[in-house]
Coordinates of C-alpha atoms in Angstrom, one line a residue:
Chain A
M1 CA 4.7 81.8 -21.2
A2 CA 4.4 83.0 -17.6
L3 CA 6.3 86.2 -16.8
L4 CA 5.4 86.1 -13.2
T5 CA 4.9 83.0 -11.1
V6 CA 3.6 83.2 -7.5
D7 CA 3.7 80.1 -5.5
R8 CA 1.9 79.7 -2.2
L9 CA 2.5 83.3 -1.2
T10 CA 1.5 83.9 2.5
K11 CA 1.6 86.9 4.8
R12 CA 0.8 86.7 8.4
F13 CA 0.4 89.8 10.6
E14 CA 0.5 89.1 14.3
G15 CA -1.7 86.0 14.1
T16 CA -4.0 87.0 11.3
L17 CA -3.5 85.7 7.8
A18 CA -3.7 88.6 5.4
V19 CA -2.7 86.5 2.4
D20 CA -3.3 82.8 2.7
G21 CA -1.1 80.8 0.3
I22 CA -2.1 82.1 -3.0
S23 CA -0.6 80.8 -6.3
F24 CA -1.0 82.2 -9.7
A25 CA 0.9 83.0 -12.9
I26 CA 0.8 86.0 -15.2
G27 CA 1.5 85.5 -18.8
E28 CA 3.8 87.8 -20.7
G29 CA 1.9 90.7 -22.3
R30 CA -1.4 90.1 -20.4
C31 CA -3.4 92.6 -18.6
V32 CA -4.5 91.2 -15.3
A33 CA -6.9 92.6 -12.7
L34 CA -6.5 91.6 -9.1
L35 CA -10.1 92.0 -8.0
G36 CA -11.7 91.9 -4.6
P37 CA -13.4 93.9 -1.9
N38 CA -11.5 96.1 0.4
G39 CA -9.6 94.1 2.9
A40 CA -9.3 91.0 0.7
G41 CA -5.5 91.2 0.8
K42 CA -4.9 92.8 -2.6
T43 CA -2.6 95.6 -1.4
T44 CA -0.6 93.1 0.8
T45 CA -0.1 90.8 -2.2
I46 CA 1.1 93.7 -4.3
R47 CA 3.4 95.0 -1.6
M48 CA 5.0 91.6 -1.5
L49 CA 5.4 91.5 -5.2
T50 CA 7.1 94.9 -5.2
G51 CA 9.5 93.9 -2.4
L52 CA 8.1 96.4 0.1
L53 CA 6.9 93.6 2.3
Q54 CA 8.7 90.3 3.1
P55 CA 6.4 87.3 2.6
S56 CA 6.0 85.0 5.6
S57 CA 6.4 82.2 3.1
G58 CA 6.1 81.4 -0.6
A59 CA 8.0 82.3 -3.7
I60 CA 7.8 85.0 -6.4
R61 CA 9.6 84.3 -9.6
L62 CA 10.0 86.4 -12.7
E63 CA 10.8 84.7 -16.0
G64 CA 14.4 85.2 -17.1
M65 CA 15.6 86.5 -13.7
K66 CA 18.8 84.9 -12.4
P67 CA 18.9 83.9 -8.8
G68 CA 20.2 86.8 -6.6
Q69 CA 19.1 89.4 -9.1
D70 CA 17.1 92.3 -7.9
L71 CA 13.4 91.8 -8.6
R72 CA 12.7 95.5 -8.3
A73 CA 14.7 96.3 -11.5
W74 CA 12.0 94.6 -13.6
I75 CA 9.0 96.0 -11.9
G76 CA 7.3 99.4 -12.2
Y77 CA 5.0 100.2 -9.3
L78 CA 2.3 102.8 -8.8
P79 CA 1.0 102.8 -5.2
Q80 CA -2.6 103.7 -4.3
T81 CA -1.6 107.2 -3.3
P82 CA 1.8 108.0 -4.9
A83 CA 4.0 110.3 -2.7
F84 CA 6.5 112.7 -4.1
Y85 CA 9.0 115.3 -2.9
G86 CA 6.9 118.5 -3.1
W87 CA 10.0 120.6 -3.5
M88 CA 11.0 118.8 -6.7
T89 CA 9.5 119.6 -10.1
G90 CA 7.7 116.7 -11.9
R91 CA 10.6 116.5 -14.4
E92 CA 13.2 116.4 -11.6
F93 CA 11.4 113.6 -9.9
L94 CA 11.2 111.5 -13.1
V95 CA 14.9 112.1 -13.8
Y96 CA 15.7 111.1 -10.2
A97 CA 13.6 107.9 -10.6
G98 CA 15.2 107.1 -13.9
R99 CA 18.8 107.6 -12.6
L100 CA 18.0 105.4 -9.6
C101 CA 17.0 102.7 -12.0
G102 CA 20.4 103.0 -13.7
L103 CA 19.6 105.2 -16.7
S104 CA 22.4 107.7 -17.7
A105 CA 21.6 111.4 -17.2
K106 CA 21.0 111.9 -20.9
E107 CA 18.7 108.9 -21.1
A108 CA 16.8 109.9 -18.0
Y109 CA 16.1 113.4 -19.3
A110 CA 15.0 112.1 -22.7
R111 CA 12.8 109.4 -21.2
S112 CA 11.3 111.9 -18.6
D113 CA 10.3 114.4 -21.3
E114 CA 8.8 111.6 -23.4
L115 CA 6.8 110.2 -20.5
L116 CA 5.6 113.6 -19.3
A117 CA 4.1 114.3 -22.7
R118 CA 2.8 110.7 -22.8
V119 CA 0.8 111.0 -19.6
G120 CA -0.4 114.5 -20.5
I121 CA 1.4 116.7 -18.0
G122 CA 4.2 117.9 -20.3
A123 CA 3.4 121.6 -19.5
A124 CA 3.5 121.0 -15.8
G125 CA 6.9 119.2 -15.8
K126 CA 8.7 122.3 -14.8
R127 CA 6.4 123.2 -11.9
R128 CA 6.9 122.0 -8.3
I129 CA 4.9 118.9 -7.4
S130 CA 3.5 120.6 -4.3
G131 CA 1.2 122.4 -6.6
Y132 CA -0.1 119.3 -8.5
S133 CA -3.7 118.1 -8.3
G134 CA -4.5 114.5 -7.4
G135 CA -5.0 113.5 -11.0
M136 CA -1.7 115.0 -12.0
K137 CA 0.1 113.2 -9.2
Q138 CA -1.5 109.9 -10.4
R139 CA -0.2 110.6 -14.0
L140 CA 3.3 111.5 -12.6
G141 CA 3.1 108.3 -10.6
L142 CA 2.4 106.3 -13.8
A143 CA 5.2 108.0 -15.6
Q144 CA 7.7 107.2 -12.8
A145 CA 6.6 103.6 -12.8
L146 CA 7.3 103.4 -16.5
I147 CA 10.6 105.2 -16.5
H148 CA 12.9 102.2 -16.7
R149 CA 10.6 100.3 -19.2
P150 CA 9.7 97.6 -16.7
K151 CA 8.7 94.1 -17.8
L152 CA 5.8 94.2 -15.3
L153 CA 3.8 97.2 -14.4
I154 CA 2.0 96.9 -11.0
L155 CA -0.7 99.4 -10.1
D156 CA -2.6 99.5 -6.8
E157 CA -6.1 100.9 -7.2
P158 CA -4.9 103.3 -9.9
V159 CA -8.2 105.1 -10.4
S160 CA -10.1 104.7 -7.1
A161 CA -9.0 108.1 -5.7
L162 CA -9.8 110.1 -8.8
D163 CA -12.9 112.1 -9.9
P164 CA -14.8 110.7 -12.9
I165 CA -12.9 112.8 -15.4
G166 CA -9.5 111.8 -14.0
R167 CA -10.7 108.3 -13.8
R168 CA -11.6 108.2 -17.5
E169 CA -8.3 109.7 -18.5
V170 CA -6.2 107.3 -16.6
M171 CA -8.3 104.3 -17.8
T172 CA -7.7 105.5 -21.4
L173 CA -3.9 105.7 -20.7
L174 CA -3.9 102.2 -19.2
G175 CA -5.7 100.9 -22.2
E176 CA -2.8 102.2 -24.4
L177 CA -0.2 100.9 -22.0
K178 CA -1.4 97.4 -21.8
S179 CA -0.3 96.7 -25.4
E180 CA 3.3 97.6 -24.5
T181 CA 3.9 95.8 -21.3
T182 CA 2.5 93.3 -18.9
V183 CA 0.1 94.9 -16.4
L184 CA -1.2 93.8 -13.1
F185 CA -3.6 96.2 -11.4
S186 CA -5.8 95.8 -8.3
T187 CA -9.3 97.2 -8.1
H188 CA -12.5 96.7 -6.2
V189 CA -14.6 97.8 -9.2
L190 CA -15.5 95.0 -11.4
H191 CA -16.4 97.3 -14.3
D192 CA -12.8 98.6 -14.4
A193 CA -11.5 95.1 -14.6
E194 CA -13.9 94.1 -17.4
E195 CA -13.1 97.2 -19.4
L196 CA -9.3 96.7 -19.4
C197 CA -8.3 93.2 -18.7
D198 CA -7.6 89.9 -20.3
D199 CA -7.4 88.0 -17.1
V200 CA -8.9 88.4 -13.6
L201 CA -7.8 87.1 -10.2
I202 CA -10.6 87.4 -7.7
M203 CA -9.4 87.6 -4.1
S204 CA -11.5 87.3 -1.0
A205 CA -10.4 87.1 2.6
G206 CA -6.8 86.5 1.7
R207 CA -7.5 83.7 -0.8
L208 CA -7.8 83.4 -4.5
A209 CA -11.5 82.7 -5.1
E210 CA -11.3 82.5 -8.9
G211 CA -8.7 83.1 -11.6
G212 CA -8.3 82.8 -15.3
S213 CA -9.1 84.7 -18.5
L214 CA -12.0 87.0 -18.4
S215 CA -13.8 85.3 -21.3
G216 CA -13.0 81.8 -19.9
I217 CA -14.4 82.6 -16.5
R218 CA -17.5 84.2 -18.1
E219 CA -18.0 81.2 -20.3
A220 CA -17.5 78.6 -17.5
N221 CA -19.8 80.4 -15.1
R222 CA -22.5 81.3 -17.5
Q223 CA -25.8 80.1 -16.1
P224 CA -29.4 80.8 -17.2
M225 CA -30.8 83.5 -14.9
M226 CA -34.0 85.2 -14.2
S227 CA -34.5 88.5 -12.5
L228 CA -37.9 89.6 -11.1
E229 CA -39.0 92.9 -9.6
T230 CA -42.4 94.1 -8.3
E231 CA -43.9 97.4 -7.5
G232 CA -43.2 96.7 -3.9
D233 CA -46.8 96.8 -2.6
S234 CA -47.5 94.6 0.4
R235 CA -49.4 91.9 -1.4
S236 CA -46.7 91.4 -4.0
K237 CA -44.0 91.4 -1.3
E238 CA -45.9 88.8 0.7
W239 CA -46.3 86.6 -2.4
L240 CA -42.6 86.9 -3.3
E241 CA -41.5 86.1 0.2
G242 CA -43.6 83.0 0.3
W243 CA -42.7 81.9 -3.2
L244 CA -39.0 82.2 -2.5
K245 CA -39.5 79.8 0.4
R246 CA -41.2 77.1 -1.7
L247 CA -39.3 77.5 -5.0
P248 CA -40.5 75.0 -7.6
A249 CA -38.1 72.5 -9.1
G250 CA -35.7 73.9 -11.6
F251 CA -35.0 77.1 -9.7
E252 CA -31.7 76.6 -8.1
A253 CA -30.4 79.5 -6.2
A254 CA -31.8 82.9 -5.3
S255 CA -30.5 86.2 -4.1
A256 CA -32.6 89.1 -3.0
T257 CA -32.4 92.5 -4.7
P258 CA -34.0 95.7 -3.2
A259 CA -37.2 95.3 -5.3
G260 CA -37.2 91.6 -6.1
A261 CA -35.0 88.6 -6.6
R262 CA -32.4 87.1 -8.9
L263 CA -32.8 83.4 -9.6
I264 CA -30.5 80.9 -11.2
V265 CA -32.6 78.4 -13.2
R266 CA -32.0 75.0 -14.7
D267 CA -34.0 75.4 -17.9
L268 CA -35.0 78.8 -19.2
E269 CA -38.0 77.8 -21.2
T270 CA -39.8 75.9 -18.4
A271 CA -38.8 78.4 -15.8
R272 CA -40.2 81.3 -17.9
R273 CA -43.5 79.5 -18.3
T274 CA -43.8 78.6 -14.6
V275 CA -43.1 82.1 -13.4
I276 CA -45.4 83.8 -15.8
R277 CA -48.3 81.4 -14.8
E278 CA -47.7 81.9 -11.1
L279 CA -47.5 85.6 -11.5
A280 CA -50.8 85.8 -13.3
D281 CA -52.5 83.4 -10.8
A282 CA -51.4 85.5 -7.8
D283 CA -52.1 88.8 -9.6
V284 CA -48.6 90.1 -8.7
R285 CA -47.8 93.7 -9.8
V286 CA -44.7 92.9 -11.8
T287 CA -42.5 95.8 -13.0
K288 CA -39.7 93.8 -14.5
L289 CA -39.1 90.3 -15.6
E290 CA -35.7 89.7 -17.1
V291 CA -34.5 86.4 -18.6
G292 CA -30.9 86.0 -19.5
Y293 CA -27.5 84.7 -18.3
T294 CA -25.5 85.4 -15.2
T295 CA -22.9 88.2 -15.5
L296 CA -19.4 88.4 -14.1
E297 CA -20.9 90.5 -11.3
D298 CA -23.0 87.6 -10.1
L299 CA -19.9 85.5 -10.1
F300 CA -17.9 88.2 -8.3
L301 CA -20.6 88.6 -5.6
K302 CA -20.9 84.8 -5.2
A303 CA -17.1 84.3 -5.0
V304 CA -16.7 87.1 -2.5
A305 CA -19.7 85.9 -0.4
H306 CA -18.6 82.3 -0.3
S307 CA -15.2 82.7 1.3
Chain B
M1 CA 38.7 147.7 27.4
D2 CA 39.4 151.1 25.7
N3 CA 42.0 149.8 23.3
L4 CA 39.4 149.4 20.6
T5 CA 38.8 152.4 18.2
N6 CA 35.4 153.0 16.8
S7 CA 36.3 151.7 13.4
Q8 CA 37.7 148.5 14.8
W9 CA 34.6 148.0 16.8
I10 CA 32.5 148.5 13.7
S11 CA 34.6 146.1 11.7
L12 CA 33.8 143.5 14.3
I13 CA 30.2 144.0 14.9
V14 CA 29.0 144.9 11.4
P15 CA 29.8 141.5 9.8
L16 CA 27.9 139.7 12.5
L17 CA 24.9 142.0 12.0
I18 CA 25.0 141.5 8.3
V19 CA 24.9 137.8 8.6
Q20 CA 21.9 138.0 10.9
L21 CA 20.2 140.5 8.5
I22 CA 20.7 138.1 5.6
L23 CA 19.0 135.3 7.6
I24 CA 16.0 137.6 8.4
A25 CA 15.8 138.9 4.9
V26 CA 15.7 135.4 3.4
A27 CA 13.2 134.2 5.9
L28 CA 10.9 137.2 5.2
T29 CA 11.2 136.6 1.4
V30 CA 10.2 133.0 1.8
L31 CA 7.4 134.0 4.1
V32 CA 6.0 136.5 1.7
K33 CA 6.3 134.2 -1.3
A34 CA 4.8 131.2 0.4
D35 CA 1.3 130.1 -0.6
R36 CA 0.5 128.6 2.8
T37 CA 2.2 128.6 6.1
R38 CA 1.6 126.8 9.4
G39 CA 0.1 129.6 11.5
P40 CA -0.7 133.2 10.4
K41 CA 1.9 135.0 8.3
W42 CA 1.9 138.2 10.4
L43 CA 2.7 136.2 13.5
W44 CA 5.7 134.6 11.7
A45 CA 6.8 138.0 10.5
I46 CA 7.0 139.2 14.1
V47 CA 8.8 136.1 15.3
I48 CA 11.3 136.3 12.4
V49 CA 12.1 140.0 13.1
L50 CA 12.0 140.0 16.9
V51 CA 13.4 136.6 18.0
N52 CA 17.1 136.8 17.5
L53 CA 18.6 134.0 15.4
L54 CA 16.1 131.3 16.5
G55 CA 13.1 133.2 15.1
P56 CA 14.0 132.8 11.4
I57 CA 15.3 129.2 12.1
A58 CA 12.0 128.3 13.7
F59 CA 10.2 129.6 10.7
F60 CA 12.3 127.5 8.3
L61 CA 11.8 124.4 10.4
F62 CA 8.2 124.7 11.4
G63 CA 6.5 127.5 9.4
R64 CA 6.9 126.3 5.9
R65 CA 4.5 123.8 4.2
S66 CA 5.4 122.0 1.1
D67 CA 3.4 118.9 0.4
Chain C
M1 CA 28.5 104.1 -6.6
K2 CA 26.8 106.2 -9.4
Q3 CA 23.5 105.5 -7.8
W4 CA 24.8 106.6 -4.4
F5 CA 25.7 110.0 -5.8
V6 CA 22.3 110.3 -7.4
L7 CA 20.8 109.8 -3.9
F8 CA 23.4 112.2 -2.3
N9 CA 22.7 114.9 -4.9
K10 CA 19.0 114.7 -4.1
E11 CA 19.7 115.1 -0.4
W12 CA 22.0 118.0 -1.1
L13 CA 19.4 119.6 -3.4
E14 CA 16.8 119.3 -0.6
I15 CA 19.3 120.9 1.8
L16 CA 19.6 123.9 -0.6
R17 CA 15.8 124.1 -1.3
S18 CA 14.8 123.9 2.4
Y19 CA 17.2 126.8 3.2
R20 CA 19.2 124.6 5.6
I21 CA 22.3 125.6 3.7
I22 CA 21.6 129.2 4.9
W23 CA 20.3 128.9 8.4
L24 CA 22.6 126.2 9.8
P25 CA 25.9 127.9 8.9
I26 CA 24.6 131.3 10.0
G27 CA 23.3 129.8 13.3
F28 CA 26.8 128.5 14.0
I29 CA 28.6 131.7 12.9
V30 CA 26.4 133.8 15.1
L31 CA 26.9 131.4 18.1
G32 CA 30.7 131.3 17.4
A33 CA 31.1 135.0 17.1
S34 CA 28.9 136.0 20.0
Q35 CA 30.9 134.1 22.5
P36 CA 34.1 136.1 22.2
I37 CA 32.2 139.4 21.9
A38 CA 30.0 138.6 25.0
T39 CA 33.1 137.6 26.9
F40 CA 34.9 140.8 25.9
F41 CA 32.2 143.1 26.9
M42 CA 31.2 141.2 30.1
P43 CA 32.9 143.6 32.5
D44 CA 31.1 146.6 30.8
I45 CA 27.8 144.8 30.9
L46 CA 28.2 144.0 34.5
A47 CA 29.2 147.6 35.3
S48 CA 26.2 149.1 33.5
A49 CA 23.8 146.8 35.3
G50 CA 23.9 149.5 37.9
N51 CA 23.1 147.7 41.1
M52 CA 26.7 147.8 42.2
P53 CA 27.6 149.7 45.4
E54 CA 29.3 153.0 44.8
G55 CA 33.0 152.7 44.3
A56 CA 33.0 148.9 43.9
V57 CA 35.7 147.7 41.6
I58 CA 34.9 144.8 39.4
R59 CA 37.8 142.6 38.8
I60 CA 37.3 139.9 36.2
P61 CA 40.5 138.4 35.1
T62 CA 40.8 138.6 31.3
P63 CA 40.3 135.0 30.1
Q64 CA 42.9 133.2 28.2
P65 CA 42.1 133.0 24.4
F66 CA 41.8 129.2 24.5
E67 CA 39.2 129.6 27.3
V68 CA 37.2 131.8 25.0
M69 CA 37.3 129.3 22.2
A70 CA 36.3 126.6 24.7
G71 CA 33.4 128.8 25.6
A72 CA 32.3 128.8 22.0
L73 CA 32.6 125.0 21.9
S74 CA 30.3 124.7 24.9
Q75 CA 27.8 126.9 23.0
F76 CA 28.0 124.6 20.0
G77 CA 27.7 121.6 22.4
V78 CA 24.2 122.8 23.5
I79 CA 22.5 125.1 20.9
G80 CA 24.7 123.9 18.0
L81 CA 23.8 120.3 18.7
L82 CA 20.1 121.2 18.9
L83 CA 20.3 122.9 15.5
V84 CA 22.1 119.9 14.0
A85 CA 19.5 117.5 15.4
L86 CA 16.7 119.8 14.1
S87 CA 18.2 120.0 10.7
G88 CA 18.0 116.3 10.4
M89 CA 14.5 116.1 11.9
G90 CA 12.3 113.7 10.1
A91 CA 15.0 112.7 7.7
I92 CA 13.8 109.2 7.5
S93 CA 10.6 109.2 9.6
G94 CA 9.2 111.9 7.4
E95 CA 9.9 109.9 4.2
K96 CA 8.4 106.8 5.8
A97 CA 5.3 108.6 6.8
S98 CA 4.7 110.4 3.5
G99 CA 5.4 107.3 1.4
T100 CA 8.3 108.8 -0.5
A101 CA 10.7 106.2 1.0
A102 CA 8.5 103.4 -0.4
M103 CA 8.5 105.2 -3.8
V104 CA 12.3 105.2 -3.9
L105 CA 12.8 101.7 -2.4
V106 CA 10.6 99.9 -4.9
K107 CA 13.3 101.0 -7.4
P108 CA 16.4 98.8 -7.4
V109 CA 18.0 101.0 -4.7
S110 CA 20.1 99.6 -1.8
H111 CA 18.8 100.4 1.6
V112 CA 22.3 101.1 2.8
S113 CA 22.9 103.6 0.0
F114 CA 19.6 105.3 0.9
V115 CA 20.6 105.7 4.5
T116 CA 24.3 106.6 4.0
A117 CA 23.5 109.2 1.3
K118 CA 21.2 111.0 3.7
W119 CA 23.8 110.6 6.4
A120 CA 26.6 112.0 4.3
A121 CA 24.6 115.0 3.3
L122 CA 23.5 115.7 6.8
L123 CA 27.0 115.4 8.2
L124 CA 28.6 117.5 5.4
L125 CA 26.2 120.3 6.2
A126 CA 26.8 120.0 9.9
V127 CA 30.6 119.9 9.6
L128 CA 30.6 122.8 7.1
S129 CA 28.4 124.9 9.4
F130 CA 30.5 124.0 12.4
A131 CA 33.7 124.9 10.5
A132 CA 32.2 128.3 9.6
G133 CA 31.1 128.9 13.2
Y134 CA 34.4 127.8 14.7
G135 CA 36.3 129.9 12.2
A136 CA 34.2 132.9 13.3
A137 CA 34.9 132.2 16.9
W138 CA 38.6 131.9 16.1
Y139 CA 38.7 135.2 14.2
Y140 CA 36.8 137.1 16.9
T141 CA 39.0 135.6 19.6
A142 CA 42.1 136.6 17.8
S143 CA 40.8 140.1 17.2
L144 CA 39.6 140.8 20.7
F145 CA 42.0 138.7 22.8
D146 CA 44.9 136.9 21.3
S147 CA 45.5 134.2 18.7
V148 CA 45.2 130.5 19.4
G149 CA 47.6 128.2 17.5
W150 CA 46.6 126.4 14.3
G151 CA 47.5 123.0 15.7
E152 CA 45.3 123.2 18.8
V153 CA 42.3 124.7 16.8
V154 CA 42.4 122.0 14.2
Q155 CA 42.8 119.2 16.7
S156 CA 39.9 120.5 18.8
A157 CA 37.8 121.0 15.6
L158 CA 38.3 117.5 14.5
L159 CA 37.4 116.1 17.9
F160 CA 34.3 118.2 18.1
A161 CA 33.3 117.5 14.5
L162 CA 33.3 113.8 15.4
W163 CA 31.0 114.5 18.3
L164 CA 28.6 116.5 16.1
G165 CA 28.7 113.7 13.5
F166 CA 28.0 111.1 16.2
V167 CA 24.9 113.1 17.4
G168 CA 23.8 113.6 13.8
T169 CA 24.1 109.8 13.2
L170 CA 22.0 109.2 16.4
A171 CA 19.4 111.6 15.1
L172 CA 19.3 109.6 11.8
L173 CA 19.0 106.3 13.7
F174 CA 16.2 107.4 15.9
S175 CA 14.5 108.9 12.8
S176 CA 14.4 105.5 11.2
L177 CA 13.2 103.7 14.4
L178 CA 10.6 106.1 15.7
R179 CA 7.5 107.4 13.9
S180 CA 7.5 110.9 15.4
A181 CA 10.1 113.3 14.2
A182 CA 10.0 115.2 17.4
A183 CA 10.5 112.1 19.5
A184 CA 13.5 111.1 17.3
T185 CA 15.1 114.5 17.8
F186 CA 14.5 114.5 21.5
G187 CA 15.8 110.9 21.7
A188 CA 19.1 111.8 20.0
L189 CA 19.6 114.9 22.1
A190 CA 18.8 113.1 25.3
T191 CA 21.2 110.2 24.5
A192 CA 23.9 112.8 23.7
A193 CA 23.2 114.6 27.0
V194 CA 23.3 111.4 29.1
L195 CA 26.6 110.3 27.5
S196 CA 28.1 113.8 28.0
I197 CA 27.0 114.2 31.6
A198 CA 28.2 110.7 32.4
S199 CA 31.6 111.4 31.0
S200 CA 32.1 114.4 33.2
S201 CA 30.4 113.4 36.4
L202 CA 30.9 109.6 36.9
P203 CA 34.0 108.9 38.9
F204 CA 35.5 106.1 36.8
E205 CA 37.6 106.0 33.6
Q206 CA 35.4 106.3 30.4
S207 CA 37.8 106.1 27.5
W208 CA 35.0 104.4 25.5
N209 CA 32.4 107.1 26.0
P210 CA 31.8 109.3 22.9
G211 CA 30.3 111.9 25.3
R212 CA 33.9 112.7 26.3
L213 CA 34.6 114.1 22.9
S214 CA 33.4 117.7 23.5
G215 CA 35.4 117.8 26.7
L216 CA 38.5 116.5 24.9
A217 CA 38.0 119.1 22.2
A218 CA 37.9 121.9 24.8
E219 CA 41.0 120.5 26.6
S220 CA 43.0 120.1 23.4
L221 CA 42.8 123.9 22.9
N222 CA 45.1 124.5 25.8
A223 CA 48.6 124.3 24.4
G224 CA 50.0 124.4 27.9
A225 CA 48.4 121.1 29.0
A226 CA 50.6 118.1 28.1
S227 CA 48.0 116.1 26.2
P228 CA 44.3 116.1 26.6
G229 CA 42.5 113.7 28.9
D230 CA 44.4 110.7 30.0
G231 CA 46.8 110.4 27.1
Q232 CA 46.9 110.1 23.3
G233 CA 46.1 106.4 23.4
A234 CA 42.8 107.0 25.3
V235 CA 41.8 109.7 22.8
W236 CA 42.3 107.3 19.9
L237 CA 40.2 104.7 21.8
T238 CA 37.3 107.2 22.1
V239 CA 37.6 108.1 18.4
I240 CA 37.5 104.4 17.4
V241 CA 34.6 103.5 19.6
T242 CA 32.7 106.5 18.3
A243 CA 33.3 105.7 14.7
T244 CA 32.3 102.1 15.3
A245 CA 29.1 103.2 17.0
M246 CA 28.3 105.4 14.1
L247 CA 28.8 102.5 11.6
A248 CA 26.6 100.3 13.8
A249 CA 23.9 102.9 13.9
L250 CA 23.9 103.2 10.1
A251 CA 23.6 99.5 9.7
A252 CA 20.8 99.3 12.2
S253 CA 19.1 102.2 10.5
A254 CA 19.4 100.5 7.0
R255 CA 18.1 97.3 8.5
S256 CA 15.1 98.8 10.1
L257 CA 14.3 100.6 6.8
K258 CA 14.5 97.3 4.9
R259 CA 12.1 95.6 7.3
M260 CA 9.7 98.5 7.2
P261 CA 10.0 100.9 4.3
S262 CA 6.7 102.6 5.2
N263 CA 4.5 103.1 8.1
D264 CA 1.4 101.3 6.9

């Protein structure tokens, strides 16, 4: 069952289309990555979902929400760089956030203490936020997004501003959280999406380039692939350049890598034989010949490049 | 003009001085305890003590940093 | 309503923690008390200035007590107004710039509550500070000159408090419209100055002009005058226009915040 349904959502900023009529649905309990390069419209989409930005057109529906009800009561949101009142303590901010969401004072205190411990800053709860590090603020941001047990947790680039250790810690936390609630998070790092998510939505230039379950997309776009690298000496380079121009039948597409090329092939067995023969004939100084299948990264690069 | 005795005079001026001293004392305490200020601390100390009324207020408004 | 008090409590806590609860009342008390003291010692000060010809006699008529109080009001009308505007500096623009407004407004919080809670806390602080300062002015005036009647003082205080509240509301409105806190403070003070100057210098009747309020407050201190300005009805008109303008400013402020809860 779809928890969130987005229908032809569009945002126009003074003539430019930041988000161009995207439609998708998020199933209850799923963990979804909104993937795309910087400037693809991820943050704009998220800001419309959270009610911070009015869409130019299109509709956002949450399952079970009656018309006229406040969408915001159901959503927990962590912005890219969460901002806090530096003069408050972490605990005070959580209680404040909880009470704004309608919790009673007693509930808000209990929930705040629980969440502070949960995100691993229990000891810092009584300190002023002005003294917190970036990682601590990110954790506090996660805690405040969860304070009212939202049905949908929306995170905008939750780990991109963190150092590797902070990144690992927050990723682990998210891994735990995704079993409790529906999560939508944006990222420009494919690896993060692959690590956590069930579903991906790939955005590029304001449009949805690809969407579906991670395994489904991987399966549907799996193609035999061959990767070739040489030592980079002038003779090998020349040969590769020439060969790429007159690719034999069965080699479909090619993309250049720093030391060689990646090729999508029709049939692995014949392709392998052809390449090895040609390499031997031309006496190319090969360093690497890899035969396998396209990864999600190939798809990501292709989807992003095409639109 | 001479109808004020010394003690009346003191009873009028002293409360006003005390209030101003409280303001200066609080401003200096905050200044000393602050981790960071906008501009050097010694300069703020001079402003707080020497600029009547507006010195401490300027410090509270512009001198503190809490982000 | 419960949520409104949560927002208001946060604003008040911020007023306590930023020491505004200390400096704004003290600022008003010092201003209010200084005026009677300075007026009282003015002849002495002039005499000791020393550049008087030998044997010159300075005759300054002792001012009426209500004139001294009116002097305190004119201090509040300039420096007091500046302090109030500064105390509300960046109230909304700062939260928009830092992103805290967005953090709060993604919660199910009404934009009107967000603005009015700030407004109420700001005005409560301003009115309490003014009351303390005016009380000081009253006490020193009574001690050094003569007492001024309750009725006149309360009436003038109410009129002046409305003027302060109006300027505080303007500061909040500009703070939600402009990015720069300094520009917002300046805008509010400049608007107040223009209204005030217009009310006293333009030749035609301006019952609608909130800038009249400080003048009305000063006039109503004089028990001898029949009734301030051009009659009680005109005073009420000014009060109603000012209150309506404040409501409109709050609505505009909430609307602007709803359209743009953060700068980026």
